[in-house]
Short mmCIF file of C-alpha atoms in Angstrom, two decimals:
data_model
loop_
_atom_site.label_atom_id
_atom_site.label_comp_id
_atom_site.label_asym_id
_atom_site.label_seq_id
_atom_site.Cartn_x
_atom_site.Cartn_y
_atom_site.Cartn_z
CA MET A 1 -7.22 7.21 -14.44
CA SER A 2 -10.53 8.95 -14.04
CA ASN A 3 -12.25 5.58 -13.70
CA PRO A 4 -10.62 2.97 -11.48
CA ASP A 5 -9.16 0.02 -13.37
CA GLU A 6 -11.49 -2.93 -12.75
CA LEU A 7 -8.59 -5.40 -12.67
CA LEU A 8 -6.86 -3.40 -9.93
CA VAL A 9 -10.11 -3.24 -7.98
CA ASP A 10 -10.44 -7.04 -8.31
CA ILE A 11 -6.82 -7.59 -7.23
CA SER A 12 -7.32 -5.31 -4.23
CA ALA A 13 -10.58 -7.07 -3.32
CA MET A 14 -8.82 -10.43 -3.41
CA VAL A 15 -6.04 -9.14 -1.14
CA GLU A 16 -8.68 -7.64 1.19
CA SER A 17 -10.52 -10.96 1.35
CA GLY A 18 -7.43 -12.55 2.85
CA HIS A 19 -6.77 -14.90 -0.05
CA SER A 20 -3.26 -13.54 -0.54
CA THR A 21 -0.82 -11.18 1.12
CA GLN A 22 1.98 -12.03 -1.27
CA MET A 23 0.77 -10.08 -4.31
CA SER A 24 3.57 -7.91 -5.67
CA LEU A 25 2.63 -4.95 -7.82
CA THR A 26 4.30 -1.97 -9.48
CA VAL A 27 2.22 1.13 -10.19
CA ILE A 28 2.76 4.57 -11.66
CA VAL A 29 1.02 7.36 -9.75
CA GLY A 30 1.58 11.00 -10.63
CA GLY A 31 4.76 10.07 -12.48
CA ALA A 32 6.22 8.17 -9.51
CA VAL A 33 6.93 4.45 -9.78
CA ILE A 34 5.98 2.54 -6.62
CA THR A 35 6.82 -1.14 -6.32
CA GLY A 36 6.12 -3.53 -3.48
CA ARG A 37 3.75 -6.03 -1.94
CA LEU A 38 0.06 -5.44 -1.28
CA ALA A 39 -1.45 -5.95 2.15
CA PRO A 40 -5.03 -5.97 3.38
CA GLU A 41 -5.96 -2.53 4.73
CA ALA A 42 -6.36 -3.82 8.30
CA VAL A 43 -2.84 -5.29 8.26
CA TRP A 44 -1.43 -2.10 6.71
CA ARG A 45 -3.16 0.07 9.33
CA GLU A 46 -1.88 -2.14 12.15
CA ARG A 47 1.72 -1.91 10.92
CA VAL A 48 1.56 1.88 10.48
CA SER A 49 0.02 2.20 13.94
CA GLU A 50 2.83 0.11 15.47
CA VAL A 51 5.51 2.28 13.86
CA LEU A 52 3.84 5.49 15.04
CA LYS A 53 3.39 4.17 18.60
CA ASP A 54 7.16 3.85 18.93
CA SER A 55 7.68 7.53 18.09
CA ASP A 56 7.76 10.19 20.82
CA LEU A 57 6.52 12.85 18.40
CA LEU A 58 4.05 10.83 16.32
CA GLY A 59 2.75 8.40 18.94
CA PRO A 60 -0.57 10.23 19.40
CA PHE A 61 -1.40 9.60 15.72
CA SER A 62 -1.17 5.82 16.08
CA ASP A 63 -4.84 5.53 17.09
CA VAL A 64 -5.93 7.10 13.78
CA PHE A 65 -4.50 4.05 12.01
CA ALA A 66 -5.93 1.46 14.40
CA PRO A 67 -7.52 -1.28 12.26
CA GLY A 68 -10.93 -0.93 13.93
CA ARG A 69 -11.25 2.76 13.01
CA ALA A 70 -12.10 2.10 9.34
CA ALA A 71 -14.85 -0.35 10.28
CA GLU A 72 -16.31 2.16 12.77
CA ARG A 73 -16.61 4.79 10.02
CA GLY A 74 -18.16 2.33 7.57
CA ASP A 75 -15.25 2.51 5.10
CA ARG A 76 -15.60 -1.20 4.33
CA ALA A 77 -18.73 -0.85 2.22
CA GLY A 78 -18.33 -1.38 -1.51
CA ALA A 79 -15.33 -2.13 -3.67
CA PRO A 80 -11.82 -1.19 -2.50
CA THR A 81 -10.70 2.32 -3.45
CA HIS A 82 -7.05 2.11 -2.39
CA LEU A 83 -4.03 -0.15 -2.70
CA HIS A 84 -2.07 -0.66 0.52
CA PHE A 85 1.62 -1.34 -0.05
CA HIS A 86 4.10 -2.61 2.46
CA LEU A 87 7.78 -3.36 1.86
CA ALA A 88 7.39 -0.84 -0.95
CA ARG A 89 9.84 1.51 -2.59
CA ILE A 90 9.61 4.55 -4.81
CA LEU A 91 11.93 3.95 -7.75
CA GLN A 92 14.21 6.80 -8.69
CA GLY A 93 16.80 5.97 -11.33
CA SER A 94 18.54 2.80 -10.22
CA VAL A 95 17.63 3.31 -6.56
CA GLY A 96 14.58 2.25 -4.59
CA ILE A 97 13.77 4.46 -1.59
CA PRO A 98 13.54 3.75 1.22
CA GLU A 99 15.94 0.81 0.93
CA THR A 100 14.13 -1.12 3.65
CA GLY A 101 10.70 -0.50 2.12
CA GLY A 102 7.90 1.74 3.26
CA MET A 103 4.16 1.81 3.75
CA TYR A 104 2.19 3.53 0.99
CA ARG A 105 -1.54 4.00 0.39
CA VAL A 106 -2.43 4.72 -3.23
CA ALA A 107 -5.86 5.62 -4.63
CA ILE A 108 -6.71 3.12 -7.36
CA LYS A 109 -8.27 5.90 -9.45
CA ASP A 110 -4.89 7.69 -9.53
CA VAL A 111 -2.94 4.74 -10.99
CA SER A 112 -2.04 5.50 -14.61
CA ALA A 113 -0.17 2.24 -15.35
CA TRP A 114 0.70 -0.96 -13.51
CA THR A 115 2.25 -4.40 -13.81
CA VAL A 116 2.26 -7.52 -11.68
CA GLY A 117 5.52 -8.05 -9.81
CA ASP A 118 8.01 -5.76 -8.16
CA PHE A 119 11.37 -4.43 -9.23
CA ARG A 120 14.52 -5.10 -7.27
CA TYR A 121 17.93 -3.63 -7.83
CA SER A 122 21.32 -5.16 -7.14
CA ASP A 123 24.90 -3.95 -7.35
CA GLN A 124 25.79 -6.56 -9.98
#
């Protein structure tokens, strides 16, 4: 979308305000289907930072994702511009990857379609 969807901006703002961290959403971005739960940006950054800290190769990048970094740069001004997914999967056929869920940051302006809820697959 060339203009961000106002409903998505409102949903993201509500998640950012701390009212809910249980919002599940499925979006289409660049033809990819991403499904998962939204998290406030600070929580998302903290989780990414923790994962990177545990890596010998990527550890130095953990500070880039430190929750305080966004506030220092003034990124908090105005309406949210991104959705922050955790426990998220990219759907490909009947498979969601990664199986355990990943951390994705999606620009709201790039979402071409969306629905509330996430998709889960089973072997049944």
